[in-house]
């Protein structure tokens, strides 16, 4: 029961974080939004450490850092495959693979076993993940092999995050998550720096060519500054919510089976969809409503498995 509750709650909170991250990425770059979110999440977890507790050991620090690096790869591939599209196919593909990888690991290597209702619940949950993440697009094209491979790679890396964070001890508390967010922030800020350097070099090359009327690259329009500030604030909020989601997911993993936690954790699109419907008045497709209903049914089955 605790695993199902923590994991499903974590998935919904993850969806809220993705919603805030999406709003932030519309105003600043996706890389910068992810970097700021990772940093703010790391700060929150560090501040919360004395309250929640956790022991610092070389084993847990190592696995926490590895989970951060694996998670960064998953995020990078996710953005890359969604940019290629179509999102309606590649997004649920990523979610399903991110659930299947930990399930296979748990069943094959960790020796996890369930009652019959548990296996039915896992299967139903995977179907729910697929339906919830499906966003119908008019005239959607078939995905390219490159897009599919990136989606599978992203899902595998996200699934790898579940597996690596599961290697940490219960005594470590949220210490592994601090390392996870810290390493993730370092990688993302490094990527932002590389992009900024490349952009600066290209800008110099363009400025070297005389242009009629001229321009002042040092001055940023007030609207751009406002969008930047709003984007940063949204990214900070995203990081705070994301840190809470990570903590809930970690508690879910430690309370029971990795397979159940990973599958229910992959329901994160549900939170994004519900917030988009409430805040942005976006329509929820019938297939997504079906997925939400199946998700609740699957959670109930897994809770008693």
XYZ file of C-alpha atoms in Angstrom:
305
model
C 0.000 0.000 0.000
C 2.657 2.646 0.932
C 4.554 2.013 -2.313
C 1.452 2.576 -4.447
C 0.443 5.701 -2.529
C 3.897 7.315 -2.516
C 4.629 6.417 -6.145
C 1.313 7.587 -7.581
C 1.495 10.788 -5.529
C 5.055 11.283 -6.773
C 3.901 10.809 -10.360
C 1.203 13.478 -10.015
C 3.680 15.883 -8.416
C 6.183 15.101 -11.193
C 3.480 16.071 -13.657
C 3.087 19.406 -11.882
C 6.847 19.948 -12.100
C 6.796 19.178 -15.825
C 3.926 21.645 -16.252
C 5.935 24.414 -14.565
C 9.035 23.401 -16.506
C 7.120 23.624 -19.767
C 5.916 27.133 -18.939
C 9.477 28.111 -18.038
C 10.926 26.653 -21.254
C 8.552 28.853 -23.275
C 10.295 31.915 -21.837
C 13.884 30.715 -21.517
C 15.771 27.839 -23.104
C 14.846 24.309 -22.059
C 18.446 23.671 -21.008
C 18.569 26.732 -18.750
C 15.165 25.918 -17.263
C 16.329 22.370 -16.467
C 19.604 23.603 -14.974
C 17.924 26.181 -12.723
C 15.292 23.646 -11.655
C 17.954 21.087 -10.741
C 19.874 23.681 -8.702
C 16.809 24.936 -6.804
C 15.793 21.342 -6.078
C 19.265 20.580 -4.765
C 19.126 23.609 -2.451
C 15.692 22.612 -1.104
C 16.793 19.034 -0.421
C 19.949 20.250 1.321
C 17.907 22.575 3.537
C 15.467 19.742 4.310
C 18.240 17.258 5.153
C 18.448 18.121 8.896
C 14.693 17.562 9.193
C 14.368 14.379 7.120
C 17.802 13.040 7.961
C 20.281 10.846 6.118
C 23.739 9.346 6.500
C 26.589 10.287 4.171
C 28.421 7.160 3.005
C 30.683 6.635 -0.003
C 28.297 3.973 -1.345
C 25.204 6.184 -1.274
C 27.034 9.275 -2.515
C 28.362 7.296 -5.490
C 24.968 5.869 -6.468
C 23.322 9.244 -5.995
C 25.848 10.862 -8.336
C 25.435 8.072 -10.897
C 21.654 8.504 -10.815
C 22.130 12.217 -11.505
C 24.303 11.548 -14.547
C 21.920 8.887 -15.878
C 18.950 11.192 -15.318
C 20.672 14.013 -17.213
C 21.157 11.703 -20.207
C 17.482 10.755 -20.064
C 16.356 14.390 -20.005
C 18.681 15.378 -22.864
C 17.447 12.517 -25.056
C 13.832 13.293 -24.120
C 14.115 16.895 -25.301
C 15.942 15.784 -28.440
C 13.350 13.186 -29.461
C 10.408 15.494 -28.701
C 12.014 18.158 -30.868
C 12.094 15.658 -33.752
C 8.510 14.483 -33.121
C 5.814 13.476 -33.372
C 5.303 13.997 -29.639
C 2.064 11.995 -29.669
C 4.061 8.818 -30.331
C 7.495 9.481 -28.869
C 6.314 10.832 -25.491
C 4.318 7.733 -24.461
C 7.073 5.540 -25.905
C 9.531 7.139 -23.507
C 7.154 6.735 -20.555
C 6.451 3.059 -21.273
C 10.133 2.171 -21.715
C 10.979 4.038 -18.493
C 8.515 1.712 -16.718
C 9.477 -1.528 -18.457
C 13.223 -1.296 -17.746
C 12.882 -1.251 -13.920
C 10.159 -3.913 -14.060
C 12.462 -6.280 -15.962
C 15.307 -5.505 -13.575
C 13.109 -6.121 -10.548
C 11.725 -9.411 -11.851
C 14.958 -10.796 -13.319
C 17.686 -9.499 -11.008
C 15.998 -8.393 -7.782
C 13.788 -11.471 -7.461
C 10.535 -9.524 -7.102
C 7.393 -11.664 -7.250
C 3.681 -10.793 -7.046
C 0.296 -12.404 -6.723
C -1.734 -12.812 -9.909
C -3.494 -9.514 -9.285
C -0.104 -7.815 -9.087
C 0.929 -8.957 -12.579
C -2.471 -7.936 -13.961
C -2.052 -4.581 -12.262
C 1.417 -4.089 -13.795
C 0.083 -4.884 -17.264
C -2.896 -2.582 -16.820
C -0.607 0.179 -15.543
C 1.608 -0.063 -18.637
C -1.471 0.303 -20.850
C -2.555 3.282 -18.737
C 0.871 4.921 -19.156
C 0.574 4.570 -22.917
C -2.940 6.036 -23.041
C -2.278 8.892 -20.603
C 0.805 10.004 -22.498
C -0.885 9.843 -25.893
C -1.559 13.317 -27.287
C -3.496 13.122 -30.581
C -2.042 15.370 -33.267
C -3.721 16.255 -36.511
C -1.766 15.019 -39.463
C 0.939 13.514 -37.262
C 3.700 11.922 -39.282
C 5.319 8.602 -38.651
C 8.311 8.843 -36.323
C 11.753 8.479 -37.826
C 14.080 5.681 -36.741
C 16.286 8.319 -35.110
C 13.356 9.673 -33.094
C 12.308 6.198 -31.954
C 15.858 5.283 -30.912
C 16.153 8.527 -28.933
C 12.791 7.895 -27.240
C 13.819 4.360 -26.303
C 17.198 5.628 -25.095
C 15.505 8.335 -23.015
C 13.106 5.841 -21.462
C 15.949 3.420 -20.723
C 17.967 6.188 -19.047
C 14.994 7.336 -16.959
C 14.409 3.703 -16.025
C 18.103 3.559 -15.145
C 17.508 6.406 -12.705
C 14.978 4.251 -10.836
C 17.410 1.337 -10.730
C 20.427 3.364 -9.593
C 18.553 5.292 -6.900
C 17.179 1.943 -5.679
C 20.770 0.859 -4.906
C 20.998 3.381 -2.063
C 20.408 2.413 1.551
C 17.402 3.389 3.640
C 19.742 5.013 6.158
C 20.916 7.512 3.552
C 17.582 9.359 3.631
C 17.544 12.052 0.942
C 21.342 12.271 0.645
C 21.336 10.423 -2.726
C 18.771 12.899 -4.074
C 21.022 15.822 -3.117
C 23.833 14.249 -5.140
C 21.388 13.466 -7.939
C 20.196 17.062 -8.232
C 23.710 18.460 -7.769
C 25.261 16.354 -10.538
C 22.268 17.011 -12.783
C 22.623 20.777 -12.248
C 26.367 20.676 -12.956
C 25.858 18.793 -16.229
C 23.028 21.052 -17.358
C 24.833 24.297 -16.516
C 27.868 22.977 -18.393
C 25.615 22.366 -21.398
C 24.180 25.887 -21.068
C 27.714 27.299 -21.008
C 28.685 25.402 -24.163
C 25.570 26.632 -25.978
C 26.242 30.213 -24.815
C 29.847 30.086 -26.047
C 28.793 28.754 -29.445
C 26.086 31.438 -29.692
C 28.616 34.152 -28.744
C 31.055 32.990 -31.402
C 28.308 33.005 -34.032
C 27.192 36.453 -32.880
C 30.726 37.800 -33.311
C 30.855 36.413 -36.816
C 27.559 38.133 -37.656
C 28.600 41.421 -36.011
C 31.766 41.431 -38.089
C 29.594 41.990 -41.158
C 28.371 45.652 -41.356
C 24.582 45.934 -41.131
C 22.407 48.872 -42.131
C 21.159 50.886 -39.155
C 23.380 48.974 -36.712
C 22.287 47.548 -33.367
C 23.353 47.450 -29.752
C 23.750 43.828 -28.619
C 24.295 44.971 -25.028
C 20.743 46.204 -24.640
C 17.972 43.705 -23.956
C 14.378 44.825 -24.572
C 12.326 45.233 -21.406
C 9.890 42.542 -22.580
C 12.784 40.094 -22.961
C 14.052 40.885 -19.466
C 10.581 40.345 -18.052
C 10.238 37.000 -19.858
C 13.669 35.941 -18.568
C 12.779 36.819 -14.974
C 9.449 34.998 -15.205
C 11.096 31.984 -16.786
C 13.684 31.804 -14.004
C 11.008 32.041 -11.306
C 8.997 29.273 -12.958
C 12.140 27.126 -13.240
C 12.867 27.620 -9.537
C 9.301 26.589 -8.697
C 9.658 23.594 -11.014
C 12.806 22.509 -9.176
C 11.124 22.761 -5.774
C 8.129 20.695 -6.900
C 10.410 18.227 -8.699
C 12.449 17.712 -5.517
C 9.270 16.852 -3.613
C 8.313 14.390 -6.367
C 11.741 12.746 -6.237
C 11.464 12.362 -2.474
C 7.999 10.779 -2.743
C 9.245 8.389 -5.410
C 12.280 7.434 -3.305
C 10.023 6.734 -0.319
C 7.820 4.618 -2.598
C 10.772 2.572 -3.835
C 12.041 1.966 -0.316
C 8.597 1.041 0.987
C 8.160 -1.880 -1.384
C 8.962 -3.187 -4.860
C 10.884 -1.263 -7.501
C 8.606 -2.593 -10.252
C 5.449 -1.141 -8.717
C 7.095 2.194 -7.896
C 8.534 2.570 -11.408
C 5.307 1.738 -13.253
C 3.176 4.058 -11.126
C 5.890 6.722 -11.290
C 5.628 6.622 -15.075
C 2.095 8.033 -14.737
C 3.637 11.520 -14.488
C 1.925 12.779 -17.697
C -1.379 12.600 -15.794
C -0.395 15.482 -13.525
C 0.676 17.614 -16.473
C -2.516 16.864 -18.380
C -4.791 17.687 -15.444
C -3.008 20.984 -14.699
C -3.056 21.956 -18.374
C -6.800 21.304 -18.427
C -7.434 23.316 -15.254
C -5.028 26.229 -15.761
C -4.700 26.487 -19.545
C -8.156 25.126 -20.390
C -6.652 22.480 -22.644
C -8.966 19.665 -23.667
C -8.273 16.174 -22.379
C -8.725 13.623 -25.150
C -11.088 10.673 -24.516
C -8.168 8.242 -24.818
C -6.390 10.122 -22.015
C -9.483 9.989 -19.785
C -9.505 6.232 -20.347
C -5.836 6.108 -19.354
C -6.511 8.050 -16.142
C -9.293 5.645 -15.171
C -7.093 2.633 -15.899
C -4.274 4.225 -13.892
C -6.471 4.467 -10.809
C -7.642 0.881 -11.275
C -4.060 -0.324 -11.698
C -2.938 1.576 -8.604
C -5.687 -0.091 -6.563
C -4.677 -3.542 -7.841
C -1.004 -2.949 -7.118
C -1.796 -1.589 -3.669
C -3.212 -4.967 -2.596
C -0.763 -7.117 -4.591
